[in-house]
Coordinates of C-alpha atoms in Angstrom, one line a residue:
M9 CA -0.8 23.6 39.4
R10 CA 1.2 22.3 36.5
K11 CA 2.2 24.4 33.7
L12 CA 1.5 23.9 30.3
F13 CA 4.6 24.3 27.6
F14 CA 4.2 24.1 23.8
L15 CA 6.2 25.6 21.2
I16 CA 4.8 27.1 18.0
I17 CA 7.7 26.8 15.9
L18 CA 7.8 28.8 12.3
G19 CA 10.1 27.2 9.6
L20 CA 11.0 28.7 6.1
G21 CA 9.8 27.0 3.1
L22 CA 12.0 25.5 -0.4
T23 CA 10.3 27.5 -3.3
S24 CA 11.4 25.4 -6.6
C25 CA 10.9 28.3 -8.9
S26 CA 10.7 31.8 -8.6
V27 CA 8.4 32.8 -11.5
S28 CA 5.0 34.0 -10.7
N29 CA 2.0 31.6 -11.6
P30 CA -1.1 33.9 -10.6
S31 CA -4.5 31.8 -11.6
D32 CA -8.0 33.1 -11.9
C33 CA -9.1 29.1 -11.6
D34 CA -11.5 28.6 -8.9
E35 CA -10.8 24.9 -8.6
I36 CA -8.0 23.1 -7.3
S37 CA -7.4 19.2 -7.6
V38 CA -5.3 18.0 -5.0
V39 CA -3.9 14.8 -4.4
S40 CA -2.8 13.7 -0.7
W41 CA -0.6 10.8 -0.2
N42 CA 1.3 8.9 2.5
V43 CA 4.3 7.6 0.1
Q44 CA 5.5 5.5 2.9
T45 CA 9.2 6.1 4.2
F46 CA 10.3 7.7 1.1
F47 CA 14.4 7.8 2.2
D48 CA 16.8 8.9 -0.1
S49 CA 19.9 6.9 -0.8
H50 CA 22.3 9.1 1.4
S51 CA 23.0 8.0 5.0
D52 CA 22.0 10.9 7.4
G53 CA 21.7 8.7 10.6
T54 CA 17.8 9.3 11.1
E55 CA 16.5 6.5 8.6
Y56 CA 14.6 3.5 9.8
S57 CA 16.9 0.6 10.9
D58 CA 15.2 -1.6 8.1
F59 CA 17.0 0.7 5.2
V60 CA 19.9 1.1 7.3
K61 CA 20.7 -2.5 7.5
N62 CA 19.6 -3.5 4.2
K63 CA 22.7 -3.3 1.5
N64 CA 19.9 -3.7 -1.3
W65 CA 18.8 -0.2 -0.4
N66 CA 21.3 2.1 -3.0
E67 CA 21.0 4.7 -5.7
E68 CA 19.9 2.9 -8.3
V69 CA 16.8 1.5 -6.3
Y70 CA 16.0 4.8 -5.0
R71 CA 16.1 6.4 -8.6
A72 CA 13.7 3.6 -9.6
R73 CA 11.2 4.7 -6.6
L74 CA 11.2 8.0 -7.6
N75 CA 10.4 7.4 -11.2
R76 CA 7.5 5.2 -10.2
L77 CA 6.3 7.9 -8.2
I78 CA 6.1 10.2 -11.0
E79 CA 4.8 8.0 -13.2
V80 CA 1.8 8.3 -10.8
M81 CA 1.8 12.2 -10.7
K82 CA 1.5 12.5 -14.5
Q83 CA -1.2 9.7 -14.4
L84 CA -3.3 11.8 -11.9
K85 CA -2.7 15.2 -13.2
A86 CA -3.4 17.2 -9.9
D87 CA -2.5 20.9 -9.5
V88 CA -1.2 20.4 -6.1
Y89 CA 0.5 17.0 -4.7
V90 CA 0.5 16.8 -0.9
F91 CA 3.2 13.8 0.6
E92 CA 3.6 12.7 3.6
E93 CA 6.7 10.4 4.8
I94 CA 9.5 12.4 2.8
E95 CA 12.6 12.2 4.3
N96 CA 13.9 15.9 3.2
E97 CA 14.2 18.4 0.8
R98 CA 16.6 16.6 -1.2
V99 CA 13.5 14.0 -2.2
L100 CA 11.7 16.9 -3.6
C101 CA 14.9 18.6 -5.7
D102 CA 15.3 15.1 -6.9
L103 CA 11.8 14.9 -8.4
S104 CA 11.7 18.0 -9.3
N105 CA 14.8 17.3 -11.6
L106 CA 13.6 14.2 -13.1
L107 CA 10.1 15.9 -13.9
G108 CA 11.7 18.4 -15.8
G109 CA 14.2 16.5 -17.2
K110 CA 17.3 18.6 -15.3
S111 CA 16.6 21.7 -17.6
V112 CA 16.2 24.7 -15.7
G113 CA 14.3 26.1 -18.3
S114 CA 12.0 23.1 -18.8
N115 CA 8.2 23.7 -18.1
N116 CA 7.3 20.5 -16.2
G117 CA 3.7 22.3 -14.9
W118 CA 4.4 21.6 -10.9
K119 CA 6.9 24.8 -10.6
Y120 CA 6.6 25.0 -6.7
S121 CA 7.6 22.7 -3.4
C122 CA 8.1 23.2 0.0
F123 CA 9.3 20.9 2.6
G124 CA 9.0 20.8 6.4
K125 CA 9.7 18.8 9.3
P126 CA 10.8 18.9 12.8
E127 CA 14.8 18.6 13.7
G128 CA 15.7 15.4 14.2
S129 CA 12.9 13.8 12.7
A130 CA 13.3 10.9 10.2
L131 CA 10.6 12.0 8.0
G132 CA 8.4 15.1 7.1
C133 CA 5.8 16.3 4.8
G134 CA 6.3 18.0 1.3
V135 CA 4.0 19.7 -1.4
F136 CA 4.6 19.9 -5.2
S137 CA 2.0 22.8 -7.0
R138 CA 1.6 24.4 -10.1
Y139 CA 0.5 27.3 -8.5
E140 CA 2.8 29.7 -6.3
L141 CA 3.6 28.9 -2.8
L142 CA 4.1 31.5 -0.2
D143 CA 4.5 31.9 3.8
M144 CA 5.2 28.5 4.4
K145 CA 5.4 27.7 8.8
M146 CA 5.8 24.7 10.6
H147 CA 4.0 24.4 14.0
C148 CA 5.5 22.1 16.4
L149 CA 4.3 21.1 19.9
D150 CA 6.4 20.8 23.1
V151 CA 4.0 19.3 25.7
R152 CA 5.0 18.4 29.4
I153 CA 2.0 18.6 31.5
H154 CA 1.7 14.6 31.4
D155 CA 3.0 11.8 33.2
V156 CA 4.8 10.1 30.4
V157 CA 7.2 12.1 27.9
Q158 CA 5.5 13.5 24.9
P159 CA 6.6 11.1 21.8
S160 CA 8.5 12.4 18.9
M161 CA 5.7 13.9 16.9
R162 CA 5.7 15.2 12.8
G163 CA 4.7 19.3 12.9
L164 CA 1.7 20.8 11.3
L165 CA 2.8 22.5 7.6
Q166 CA 1.3 25.6 6.9
V167 CA 1.6 27.0 3.3
D168 CA -0.7 29.6 1.4
I169 CA -1.8 28.9 -2.4
V170 CA -1.7 31.7 -4.6
C171 CA -5.1 31.4 -6.8
K172 CA -8.0 33.2 -7.2
K173 CA -8.9 32.9 -3.8
K174 CA -7.4 33.1 -0.5
V175 CA -6.4 29.6 0.1
R176 CA -4.4 28.1 2.9
L177 CA -3.1 24.2 2.8
F178 CA -2.4 22.4 6.1
V179 CA -0.6 19.2 5.9
N180 CA -1.0 16.7 8.7
H181 CA 0.7 13.4 9.7
W182 CA -0.4 12.8 13.4
K183 CA 1.0 10.4 15.9
S184 CA 0.7 6.8 15.0
K185 CA -0.7 3.9 16.8
L186 CA 2.2 2.4 17.9
G187 CA 2.1 2.1 21.7
G188 CA -1.7 1.5 21.6
E189 CA -4.6 3.4 19.8
N190 CA -6.1 4.5 22.9
E191 CA -3.0 5.1 25.0
T192 CA -1.4 7.4 22.0
E193 CA -4.8 9.1 21.3
I194 CA -4.0 11.9 23.8
W195 CA -1.2 12.9 21.2
R196 CA -3.6 12.9 18.9
D197 CA -5.9 15.1 20.6
W198 CA -3.2 17.4 21.1
Q199 CA -2.5 17.4 17.3
E200 CA -6.2 18.2 16.3
S201 CA -6.3 21.3 18.8
L202 CA -3.3 22.7 17.5
L203 CA -4.9 22.5 14.0
A204 CA -7.9 24.0 14.8
S205 CA -6.5 26.6 16.5
Q206 CA -4.7 27.5 13.4
V207 CA -7.6 27.1 10.8
R208 CA -9.5 29.6 13.2
L209 CA -7.0 32.1 13.3
S210 CA -6.7 31.7 9.3
V211 CA -9.9 33.2 9.5
D212 CA -8.9 36.2 11.1
E213 CA -6.3 36.7 8.6
G214 CA -8.7 36.9 5.8
I215 CA -7.9 33.2 4.2
D216 CA -11.3 32.4 2.2
G217 CA -11.1 28.6 2.7
C218 CA -8.7 25.9 3.8
L219 CA -7.6 22.8 2.4
I220 CA -6.5 20.3 5.4
C221 CA -4.9 17.0 4.2
G222 CA -2.5 14.3 5.4
D223 CA -2.4 11.0 7.4
F224 CA -4.3 11.5 10.9
N225 CA -3.5 8.0 12.1
R226 CA -7.1 8.0 13.4
D227 CA -10.1 6.2 11.5
L228 CA -13.1 8.7 10.3
N229 CA -15.3 7.3 12.6
R230 CA -13.1 8.3 15.9
F231 CA -13.8 12.1 14.8
V232 CA -16.7 14.0 16.2
E233 CA -19.7 14.3 13.8
A234 CA -21.3 17.7 13.9
D235 CA -24.8 17.5 14.9
S236 CA -27.5 16.6 12.1
M237 CA -24.7 17.5 9.5
T238 CA -23.8 14.3 7.3
G239 CA -20.0 14.5 5.9
Y240 CA -19.3 17.6 8.7
F241 CA -16.8 16.8 11.3
L242 CA -15.7 18.9 14.4
L243 CA -11.9 19.6 15.0
R244 CA -11.8 20.7 18.8
E245 CA -9.6 23.4 19.8
A246 CA -10.0 22.3 23.9
F247 CA -6.3 21.8 24.8
F248 CA -5.4 25.4 23.8
G249 CA -7.9 26.8 26.5
D250 CA -10.6 27.4 23.9
E251 CA -13.9 25.4 24.0
K252 CA -14.7 26.4 20.1
D253 CA -14.9 23.7 17.4
V254 CA -13.9 24.2 13.9
V255 CA -16.7 22.2 11.3
V256 CA -15.0 20.8 8.2
S257 CA -16.4 19.2 5.5
C258 CA -15.2 15.4 4.5
G259 CA -14.9 13.9 1.5
W260 CA -15.9 10.4 2.2
S261 CA -19.0 9.0 2.0
E262 CA -21.1 6.2 3.9
D263 CA -20.7 4.4 0.8
D264 CA -16.9 4.2 0.4
L265 CA -16.6 0.3 1.4
H266 CA -13.1 0.6 1.8
G267 CA -10.6 2.7 2.9
S268 CA -6.9 4.2 2.0
Y269 CA -5.2 1.6 4.1
Y270 CA -5.3 -1.8 5.3
Y271 CA -4.5 -2.9 8.5
E272 CA -5.2 -6.4 10.5
D273 CA -7.7 -7.3 7.6
N274 CA -9.8 -4.4 8.2
W275 CA -10.1 -1.3 5.8
E276 CA -9.2 2.0 7.7
K277 CA -9.9 5.5 6.5
I278 CA -7.3 7.4 8.4
D279 CA -6.3 9.6 5.3
Q280 CA -8.4 12.6 4.9
I281 CA -8.7 15.5 3.1
F282 CA -11.0 18.1 4.9
L283 CA -12.3 21.4 3.8
Y284 CA -12.8 24.7 5.7
G285 CA -14.7 28.0 5.0
K286 CA -15.6 29.0 0.9
C287 CA -14.3 25.6 -0.2
R288 CA -16.6 22.5 -1.1
F289 CA -16.2 19.1 -2.8
E290 CA -16.6 18.9 -6.7
E291 CA -14.9 15.4 -6.4
F292 CA -13.5 13.1 -4.4
E293 CA -12.0 9.5 -4.5
V294 CA -9.7 7.1 -3.2
C295 CA -7.2 6.0 -6.0
S296 CA -7.3 2.2 -5.9
F297 CA -6.0 1.4 -9.5
W298 CA -3.0 -1.2 -10.4
P299 CA -0.3 -0.9 -9.8
L300 CA -1.1 1.3 -6.5
V301 CA -3.0 -2.1 -5.5
N302 CA -2.1 -5.5 -5.9
E303 CA -3.7 -8.6 -7.5
H304 CA -6.1 -8.6 -4.1
G305 CA -6.8 -4.9 -4.3
L306 CA -5.0 -3.8 -1.4
P307 CA -2.2 -1.2 -1.1
N308 CA 0.9 -2.5 -3.3
E309 CA 3.0 -1.6 -0.2
F310 CA 6.7 -0.7 -0.9
K311 CA 9.3 -3.4 0.3
V312 CA 12.9 -2.2 1.3
F313 CA 14.4 -5.6 0.9
S314 CA 13.1 -5.9 -2.7
G315 CA 12.8 -2.1 -3.7
E316 CA 9.7 -3.0 -5.1
G317 CA 6.2 -1.4 -4.5
Y318 CA 4.4 1.8 -4.0
S319 CA 2.9 2.6 -0.4
D320 CA 1.0 1.0 2.0
H321 CA -1.6 3.9 1.7
L322 CA -3.8 4.7 -1.5
P323 CA -3.8 8.3 -2.4
L324 CA -6.9 10.6 -2.2
R325 CA -7.6 12.9 -5.1
A326 CA -10.4 15.6 -4.8
I327 CA -11.7 18.8 -7.0
V328 CA -12.4 21.4 -4.7
R329 CA -14.1 24.7 -5.8
V330 CA -12.8 27.9 -3.8
G331 CA -15.5 30.6 -3.5
D332 CA -19.0 31.6 -2.5

């Protein structure tokens, strides 16, 4: 009999400010965005080759990209920003310093941040928040039961948001389709099982609701719909030896004509904001305004050779009410 080996690794969070910020608000505005290979200007040896080989990638271009991201943050005015494809905590520190005008006493609104990625990974996930963030963990998989070696996969970031209710945020960036969508689906199934197990455990810990954000690299139509429940889907925990499913709500509607990512002449809904527990959507939208889109209405992707653009994904924005 083959044995299953998997590790759940707990990591420490980076908090950008120690000032307590309790809130009685029962609504949270959240933006989730894959900001596309957001590397800093330092060489750490794990950067993608097109950055390493590009002589035009330098501190000036990096700073310009930081400022573009800050302008979008200010325009969207969310309480919580969830970013995928951030290189390291240095990027978050640079963002924080620019937001606060490099002043320790400056109140830029987003006082708290955290970052996580598995050791050796090129990119990870980061969070900016107006609310205090506590008890960050990183959950990572090490699966050794298949005939093929597990590819490099990003971890699942978990952090608690301090507001009126007990809210837990899960940040996902699932395995890409590189290597074939069907061939790589097994690894996304593993990540789905890990997520489902951690969401279900949150209930046992007294969490009121969960915000589940990120780039899932799986179109919405490949998730399993909950029976007779429009807008609800199942997160399956089967790979962890449990047949229980977690039912989550989704912000996308059937009337949404395009998604957040454009690939091979088709829009895809691979970026998601799911809700679990005592959470419901008050608003949900894909942010498709200029300059996040180009003259053709497509994502204004970042181009390393020119240093211009934003991302090949569009951000999702939601207002979530937490409570009964």
